[in-house]
Amino acid sequence: MEILAGATAQPAGATIVALDARVDPETRNAAVRALIGGADSTPTPGASVQVRVPVGPSRPAVTVPVSALRRGPEGDRVFVIEQDAGGNSRARQRRVQAGAVLGDSVVIEQGLETGEQVAATGSFKLYDGVLVSVATEQLASTAATTSAGSL
């Protein structure tokens, strides 16, 4: 795991050496004792720190902005921007399986490939097959591959 001891501190590796068996039912916090190695500024006892805990091995993951994901009763969907036979850009609704949210991005587990362009802003106004015009890169986003595996 990694520890961030201050606003400008670099992450330092840490190893858990003791874990309290009690968890506060209201805050869901538990006391942990860790051995911190290589920290620029060692936190004082009782100090609050940010902790990054890996939840599995890193793996490539397709991500899109959270604003591109449309959640509904029939499942999660995104609008993919595709070229029709006439060369016009059209929004095509596609069912996807969304995973973890990583900041402003959401992992797409199934239904989207790296490099596909999705509507990220104003997608709530779209419907399947509608003609679209991409005004700027801020209005559309390309599905990217990132490394997922820590929270």
Short mmCIF file of C-alpha atoms in Angstrom, two decimals:
data_model
loop_
_atom_site.label_atom_id
_atom_site.label_comp_id
_atom_site.label_asym_id
_atom_site.label_seq_id
_atom_site.Cartn_x
_atom_site.Cartn_y
_atom_site.Cartn_z
CA MET A 1 0.00 0.00 0.00
CA GLU A 2 1.03 3.64 -0.35
CA ILE A 3 0.79 6.45 2.19
CA LEU A 4 0.52 10.19 1.43
CA ALA A 5 1.40 12.04 4.62
CA GLY A 6 0.90 15.63 3.47
CA ALA A 7 -0.50 17.77 0.67
CA THR A 8 2.84 17.90 -1.15
CA ALA A 9 4.32 14.61 0.05
CA GLN A 10 5.39 11.91 -2.35
CA PRO A 11 3.77 8.48 -1.89
CA ALA A 12 5.69 6.16 0.42
CA GLY A 13 5.38 2.40 0.63
CA ALA A 14 3.94 0.92 3.80
CA THR A 15 3.34 -2.52 5.26
CA ILE A 16 0.47 -3.30 7.63
CA VAL A 17 1.82 -4.75 10.88
CA ALA A 18 -1.36 -4.69 13.01
CA LEU A 19 -5.09 -4.34 12.37
CA ASP A 20 -7.65 -3.61 15.07
CA ALA A 21 -10.48 -6.16 15.09
CA ARG A 22 -13.04 -3.45 15.92
CA VAL A 23 -14.65 -1.38 13.16
CA ASP A 24 -16.65 1.75 14.01
CA PRO A 25 -20.17 0.96 12.69
CA GLU A 26 -20.91 4.64 11.94
CA THR A 27 -17.71 5.67 10.16
CA ARG A 28 -16.59 2.18 9.03
CA ASN A 29 -13.08 3.11 10.17
CA ALA A 30 -10.62 0.72 11.76
CA ALA A 31 -7.31 1.42 13.43
CA VAL A 32 -4.30 0.16 11.51
CA ARG A 33 -0.62 0.17 12.42
CA ALA A 34 1.76 0.31 9.48
CA LEU A 35 5.49 0.49 8.99
CA ILE A 36 6.22 3.38 6.60
CA GLY A 37 9.37 3.31 4.52
CA GLY A 38 10.89 6.13 2.49
CA ALA A 39 8.50 8.93 3.46
CA ASP A 40 9.64 12.53 2.88
CA SER A 41 7.75 13.63 5.94
CA THR A 42 6.80 10.97 8.46
CA PRO A 43 3.33 11.64 9.91
CA THR A 44 3.02 12.24 13.62
CA PRO A 45 1.22 9.59 15.69
CA GLY A 46 -2.56 9.96 15.32
CA ALA A 47 -2.26 12.05 12.14
CA SER A 48 -4.64 11.56 9.22
CA VAL A 49 -3.11 10.34 5.98
CA GLN A 50 -4.33 9.29 2.56
CA VAL A 51 -3.87 5.59 1.83
CA ARG A 52 -3.92 3.79 -1.52
CA VAL A 53 -4.62 0.09 -1.12
CA PRO A 54 -4.26 -2.19 -4.15
CA VAL A 55 -7.32 -4.40 -4.57
CA GLY A 56 -5.79 -6.70 -7.14
CA PRO A 57 -3.18 -6.81 -9.83
CA SER A 58 -3.14 -3.89 -12.24
CA ARG A 59 -4.84 -4.67 -15.52
CA PRO A 60 -5.65 -2.65 -18.60
CA ALA A 61 -9.17 -1.22 -18.53
CA VAL A 62 -11.27 0.77 -20.99
CA THR A 63 -12.45 4.02 -19.37
CA VAL A 64 -14.77 6.85 -20.41
CA PRO A 65 -15.81 10.05 -18.62
CA VAL A 66 -18.56 9.47 -16.05
CA SER A 67 -20.69 12.00 -17.98
CA ALA A 68 -20.73 9.64 -21.00
CA LEU A 69 -22.46 6.84 -19.08
CA ARG A 70 -26.27 6.76 -19.19
CA ARG A 71 -27.81 4.59 -16.48
CA GLY A 72 -31.33 3.29 -16.97
CA PRO A 73 -33.74 0.51 -16.05
CA GLU A 74 -32.51 -1.61 -18.98
CA GLY A 75 -28.86 -1.22 -18.00
CA ASP A 76 -25.93 1.07 -18.65
CA ARG A 77 -25.41 2.63 -22.08
CA VAL A 78 -23.10 5.01 -23.91
CA PHE A 79 -23.51 6.78 -27.25
CA VAL A 80 -20.73 5.79 -29.63
CA ILE A 81 -20.01 8.19 -32.50
CA GLU A 82 -19.86 6.24 -35.77
CA GLN A 83 -19.64 7.15 -39.45
CA ASP A 84 -22.57 6.07 -41.62
CA ALA A 85 -22.31 5.03 -45.28
CA GLY A 86 -22.55 8.68 -46.36
CA GLY A 87 -19.70 9.77 -44.09
CA ASN A 88 -21.99 11.47 -41.56
CA SER A 89 -21.39 11.12 -37.84
CA ARG A 90 -24.22 9.42 -35.99
CA ALA A 91 -24.74 8.58 -32.32
CA ARG A 92 -25.36 4.88 -31.79
CA GLN A 93 -26.60 3.74 -28.41
CA ARG A 94 -24.69 0.77 -27.06
CA ARG A 95 -25.25 -1.32 -23.96
CA VAL A 96 -22.16 -1.59 -21.78
CA GLN A 97 -21.23 -3.12 -18.46
CA ALA A 98 -19.83 -0.41 -16.21
CA GLY A 99 -17.34 -1.15 -13.46
CA ALA A 100 -15.53 0.94 -10.88
CA VAL A 101 -15.51 4.72 -10.91
CA LEU A 102 -11.96 6.11 -10.92
CA GLY A 103 -12.18 9.85 -10.27
CA ASP A 104 -13.94 11.43 -13.26
CA SER A 105 -13.79 8.22 -15.31
CA VAL A 106 -15.69 4.95 -15.19
CA VAL A 107 -14.28 1.57 -16.19
CA ILE A 108 -16.22 -0.15 -18.98
CA GLU A 109 -15.96 -3.90 -18.42
CA GLN A 110 -17.78 -4.96 -21.61
CA GLY A 111 -19.26 -3.37 -24.72
CA LEU A 112 -16.62 -0.81 -25.72
CA GLU A 113 -13.18 -1.03 -27.26
CA THR A 114 -10.20 1.28 -26.77
CA GLY A 115 -10.22 4.10 -29.33
CA GLU A 116 -13.97 4.26 -29.92
CA GLN A 117 -15.35 7.79 -29.67
CA VAL A 118 -18.22 8.39 -27.24
CA ALA A 119 -20.45 11.39 -26.55
CA ALA A 120 -19.30 12.76 -23.21
CA THR A 121 -21.25 16.02 -22.95
CA GLY A 122 -24.96 16.33 -23.68
CA SER A 123 -25.45 12.60 -24.20
CA PHE A 124 -28.74 12.81 -22.30
CA LYS A 125 -30.16 14.69 -25.35
CA LEU A 126 -29.21 11.99 -27.86
CA TYR A 127 -31.18 9.09 -29.27
CA ASP A 128 -30.07 6.15 -31.39
CA GLY A 129 -29.13 7.11 -34.96
CA VAL A 130 -29.31 10.87 -34.55
CA LEU A 131 -26.96 12.91 -36.74
CA VAL A 132 -24.27 14.58 -34.62
CA SER A 133 -21.50 17.07 -35.11
CA VAL A 134 -18.46 16.96 -32.85
CA ALA A 135 -17.64 20.60 -32.14
CA THR A 136 -14.56 20.12 -29.93
CA GLU A 137 -12.62 17.40 -28.17
CA GLN A 138 -14.35 18.44 -24.93
CA LEU A 139 -17.72 17.31 -26.28
CA ALA A 140 -16.58 13.85 -27.27
CA SER A 141 -14.13 11.53 -25.66
CA THR A 142 -12.17 8.59 -26.92
CA ALA A 143 -12.34 5.45 -24.84
CA ALA A 144 -8.93 5.07 -23.23
CA THR A 145 -7.06 2.19 -21.72
CA THR A 146 -5.87 2.84 -18.19
CA SER A 147 -4.53 0.68 -15.42
CA ALA A 148 -7.15 -0.38 -12.89
CA GLY A 149 -6.37 -2.21 -9.70
CA SER A 150 -6.14 0.23 -6.81
CA LEU A 151 -8.57 2.53 -5.06
#
